[in-house]
Amino acid sequence: MSDEEFYLCATGSIEYGEFYEIDNAYCKYGYHFGPEWNIVGGIEEGLTQMSKCSNDARRLTSWNFPLDATFKSTTPHGWPQLVLSVYGLDFFGHDVVRGYGVCHIPFSSGRQESKIPIYVPESSSTLHHFAAWITGKRPELIEPSILASGSGRELTRMKVQGSITASFNVVLKDFHKLGYDNNDKGKKSCK
């Protein structure tokens, strides 16, 4: 272990989704992080079970799917982000994309919840929209991590499809030793 490294441990879960036009869905997840970061433990990507939306007004899709990853880095630049891809069945039973979302793993230690907006790509023209409706093939991102990087993101047309709530339990080790401050000094620590 180098004195120039710090560690970020994030556990938690993809709790549930609230969707406007979806009856059932599953979620694929992965992490996007900068070149100075390495994943040293846990699971880097995963796939939840298919879940049916509730019949009440909230239209909740419950997953309670565990997250567990430990990262190490020498710099906060490129802080890890959770990238979500939501899929479900359409009217014809085809597996189609239902949206994408991204959020940073929280910067401070402790338990936090994040409400992650889920966006679905829109067709670039009315003709493409009609063709997508007829064929059941909606626009998809080839690489969903583009949403986390920023470059090329301005070229995508998206609309909000709902949101996903994720909980995080974050632990940082040796972060302050490298001179970084994330305003955690007021919190009690276990020694």
CSV table of C-alpha atoms in Angstrom, one decimal:
chain,number,residue,atom,x,y,z
A,1,MET,CA,0.0,0.0,0.0
A,2,SER,CA,1.4,3.4,-1.0
A,3,ASP,CA,1.2,6.4,1.2
A,4,GLU,CA,-0.1,8.3,-1.8
A,5,GLU,CA,-3.3,6.4,-2.2
A,6,PHE,CA,-6.7,6.7,-0.6
A,7,TYR,CA,-9.6,4.2,-0.6
A,8,LEU,CA,-13.3,4.6,-1.2
A,9,CYS,CA,-15.7,1.8,-0.1
A,10,ALA,CA,-19.3,2.1,-1.2
A,11,THR,CA,-22.0,-0.4,-0.3
A,12,GLY,CA,-25.7,0.0,-0.5
A,13,SER,CA,-28.5,-0.9,-2.9
A,14,ILE,CA,-30.5,0.0,-5.9
A,15,GLU,CA,-33.7,0.4,-3.9
A,16,TYR,CA,-36.6,1.1,-6.3
A,17,GLY,CA,-37.7,2.9,-9.4
A,18,GLU,CA,-40.6,5.2,-10.1
A,19,PHE,CA,-41.6,5.1,-13.8
A,20,TYR,CA,-44.3,6.9,-15.8
A,21,GLU,CA,-45.0,4.5,-18.7
A,22,ILE,CA,-43.4,1.1,-17.6
A,23,ASP,CA,-45.1,-2.0,-16.4
A,24,ASN,CA,-42.0,-4.1,-15.6
A,25,ALA,CA,-38.3,-3.4,-15.6
A,26,TYR,CA,-34.9,-4.6,-14.7
A,27,CYS,CA,-31.7,-2.6,-14.2
A,28,LYS,CA,-28.2,-3.1,-15.4
A,29,TYR,CA,-25.5,-1.2,-13.5
A,30,GLY,CA,-21.8,-0.5,-13.8
A,31,TYR,CA,-19.3,2.1,-12.6
A,32,HIS,CA,-17.5,4.7,-14.6
A,33,PHE,CA,-14.3,6.3,-13.1
A,34,GLY,CA,-11.2,8.1,-14.2
A,35,PRO,CA,-7.9,6.7,-15.3
A,36,GLU,CA,-6.3,7.2,-11.8
A,37,TRP,CA,-8.9,5.0,-10.2
A,38,ASN,CA,-8.9,1.2,-9.8
A,39,ILE,CA,-11.5,-1.1,-8.4
A,40,VAL,CA,-9.9,-3.3,-5.8
A,41,GLY,CA,-12.9,-5.2,-4.4
A,42,GLY,CA,-16.5,-5.9,-4.9
A,43,ILE,CA,-18.6,-6.2,-8.0
A,44,GLU,CA,-18.0,-3.8,-10.9
A,45,GLU,CA,-21.2,-4.5,-12.8
A,46,GLY,CA,-24.5,-6.4,-12.3
A,47,LEU,CA,-28.0,-7.1,-13.4
A,48,THR,CA,-31.1,-6.9,-11.2
A,49,GLN,CA,-34.1,-9.2,-11.3
A,50,MET,CA,-37.2,-8.3,-13.4
A,51,SER,CA,-39.7,-6.5,-11.3
A,52,LYS,CA,-43.4,-5.6,-11.9
A,53,CYS,CA,-44.5,-2.0,-11.2
A,54,SER,CA,-47.0,-1.6,-8.4
A,55,ASN,CA,-50.6,-0.8,-9.2
A,56,ASP,CA,-50.8,2.3,-7.0
A,57,ALA,CA,-50.3,5.9,-8.2
A,58,ARG,CA,-46.5,5.8,-7.5
A,59,ARG,CA,-45.8,2.9,-9.9
A,60,LEU,CA,-42.9,1.6,-7.9
A,61,THR,CA,-40.6,-1.1,-9.2
A,62,SER,CA,-38.8,-2.7,-6.2
A,63,TRP,CA,-35.3,-4.2,-6.6
A,64,ASN,CA,-33.4,-3.8,-3.3
A,65,PHE,CA,-30.4,-5.0,-5.3
A,66,PRO,CA,-27.0,-4.8,-3.4
A,67,LEU,CA,-24.1,-2.6,-4.4
A,68,ASP,CA,-20.6,-3.3,-3.1
A,69,ALA,CA,-17.4,-1.8,-4.6
A,70,THR,CA,-14.0,-0.6,-3.2
A,71,PHE,CA,-11.9,1.8,-5.2
A,72,LYS,CA,-8.4,3.2,-4.7
A,73,SER,CA,-6.9,6.3,-6.3
A,74,THR,CA,-4.3,9.0,-5.9
A,75,THR,CA,-6.6,11.9,-6.8
A,76,PRO,CA,-10.4,12.7,-6.5
A,77,HIS,CA,-10.4,13.6,-10.3
A,78,GLY,CA,-12.6,11.0,-12.0
A,79,TRP,CA,-14.6,10.2,-8.9
A,80,PRO,CA,-16.6,7.0,-9.5
A,81,GLN,CA,-20.1,7.3,-10.9
A,82,LEU,CA,-22.9,4.7,-10.9
A,83,VAL,CA,-24.3,4.2,-14.4
A,84,LEU,CA,-27.7,2.7,-14.7
A,85,SER,CA,-29.5,1.2,-17.8
A,86,VAL,CA,-33.1,0.2,-17.4
A,87,TYR,CA,-34.8,-2.3,-19.7
A,88,GLY,CA,-38.2,-3.9,-19.8
A,89,LEU,CA,-40.7,-5.6,-22.1
A,90,ASP,CA,-42.8,-3.6,-24.6
A,91,PHE,CA,-46.3,-4.4,-25.7
A,92,PHE,CA,-45.1,-7.1,-28.1
A,93,GLY,CA,-42.8,-8.7,-25.5
A,94,HIS,CA,-39.6,-7.3,-26.9
A,95,ASP,CA,-36.8,-6.4,-24.5
A,96,VAL,CA,-36.3,-2.6,-25.0
A,97,VAL,CA,-34.4,0.1,-23.3
A,98,ARG,CA,-36.5,2.1,-20.8
A,99,GLY,CA,-33.9,4.7,-19.8
A,100,TYR,CA,-30.5,5.6,-18.5
A,101,GLY,CA,-29.3,7.4,-15.3
A,102,VAL,CA,-26.0,8.3,-13.7
A,103,CYS,CA,-24.9,9.7,-10.3
A,104,HIS,CA,-21.7,10.2,-8.4
A,105,ILE,CA,-21.0,8.0,-5.5
A,106,PRO,CA,-21.4,10.5,-2.6
A,107,PHE,CA,-18.3,12.4,-1.6
A,108,SER,CA,-18.8,12.2,2.2
A,109,SER,CA,-18.8,9.3,4.5
A,110,GLY,CA,-22.0,7.8,6.0
A,111,ARG,CA,-25.3,6.8,4.6
A,112,GLN,CA,-27.0,8.8,1.8
A,113,GLU,CA,-29.8,8.3,-0.6
A,114,SER,CA,-29.7,9.5,-4.2
A,115,LYS,CA,-32.7,10.0,-6.4
A,116,ILE,CA,-31.4,9.4,-9.9
A,117,PRO,CA,-33.3,10.8,-12.9
A,118,ILE,CA,-33.9,8.2,-15.7
A,119,TYR,CA,-33.8,9.5,-19.2
A,120,VAL,CA,-34.8,7.7,-22.4
A,121,PRO,CA,-33.3,8.6,-25.8
A,122,GLU,CA,-35.7,10.3,-28.2
A,123,SER,CA,-35.7,9.8,-32.0
A,124,SER,CA,-34.1,12.6,-34.0
A,125,SER,CA,-37.2,13.1,-36.3
A,126,THR,CA,-40.9,12.3,-36.5
A,127,LEU,CA,-40.2,9.7,-39.1
A,128,HIS,CA,-37.7,7.9,-36.9
A,129,HIS,CA,-40.1,8.1,-34.0
A,130,PHE,CA,-42.8,6.5,-36.1
A,131,ALA,CA,-40.5,3.8,-37.3
A,132,ALA,CA,-39.4,3.1,-33.7
A,133,TRP,CA,-43.0,2.7,-32.7
A,134,ILE,CA,-43.8,0.3,-35.6
A,135,THR,CA,-40.7,-1.9,-35.2
A,136,GLY,CA,-40.4,-1.7,-31.4
A,137,LYS,CA,-36.8,-0.7,-31.7
A,138,ARG,CA,-36.2,2.5,-29.7
A,139,PRO,CA,-33.1,4.6,-29.9
A,140,GLU,CA,-30.4,3.2,-27.6
A,141,LEU,CA,-27.0,4.4,-26.5
A,142,ILE,CA,-24.2,2.1,-27.7
A,143,GLU,CA,-22.1,3.0,-24.6
A,144,PRO,CA,-24.2,4.2,-21.6
A,145,SER,CA,-21.1,5.5,-19.8
A,146,ILE,CA,-21.1,8.4,-22.3
A,147,LEU,CA,-23.6,10.0,-19.8
A,148,ALA,CA,-20.9,10.0,-17.1
A,149,SER,CA,-18.1,11.3,-19.3
A,150,GLY,CA,-19.6,14.5,-20.6
A,151,SER,CA,-18.0,14.4,-24.1
A,152,GLY,CA,-20.6,14.0,-26.8
A,153,ARG,CA,-23.5,14.1,-24.3
A,154,GLU,CA,-24.7,17.4,-25.7
A,155,LEU,CA,-25.6,15.6,-28.9
A,156,THR,CA,-28.2,13.3,-27.3
A,157,ARG,CA,-31.9,14.1,-27.1
A,158,MET,CA,-33.5,12.7,-24.0
A,159,LYS,CA,-36.8,12.9,-22.0
A,160,VAL,CA,-37.4,12.0,-18.4
A,161,GLN,CA,-38.9,8.6,-17.9
A,162,GLY,CA,-38.9,8.4,-14.1
A,163,SER,CA,-36.3,8.0,-11.3
A,164,ILE,CA,-34.4,5.4,-9.4
A,165,THR,CA,-33.6,5.7,-5.7
A,166,ALA,CA,-30.2,4.2,-4.6
A,167,SER,CA,-28.8,4.1,-1.1
A,168,PHE,CA,-25.0,4.4,-0.4
A,169,ASN,CA,-22.9,3.6,2.7
A,170,VAL,CA,-19.6,5.4,2.0
A,171,VAL,CA,-16.3,4.9,3.9
A,172,LEU,CA,-13.2,6.9,3.0
A,173,LYS,CA,-9.7,5.8,4.1
A,174,ASP,CA,-6.6,8.0,4.1
A,175,PHE,CA,-8.5,10.8,2.2
A,176,HIS,CA,-7.4,13.5,4.7
A,177,LYS,CA,-3.8,12.3,4.8
A,178,LEU,CA,-3.4,13.4,1.2
A,179,GLY,CA,-4.7,16.9,2.1
A,180,TYR,CA,-8.2,16.5,0.7
A,181,ASP,CA,-11.2,17.9,2.6
A,182,ASN,CA,-14.7,16.7,2.1
A,183,ASN,CA,-16.2,18.4,5.2
A,184,ASP,CA,-16.3,15.1,7.1
A,185,LYS,CA,-14.3,16.5,10.0
A,186,GLY,CA,-17.4,17.3,12.1
A,187,LYS,CA,-18.5,13.7,12.0
A,188,LYS,CA,-17.6,11.3,14.7
A,189,SER,CA,-15.2,8.5,13.7
A,190,CYS,CA,-14.6,5.1,15.2
A,191,LYS,CA,-11.0,4.5,16.2
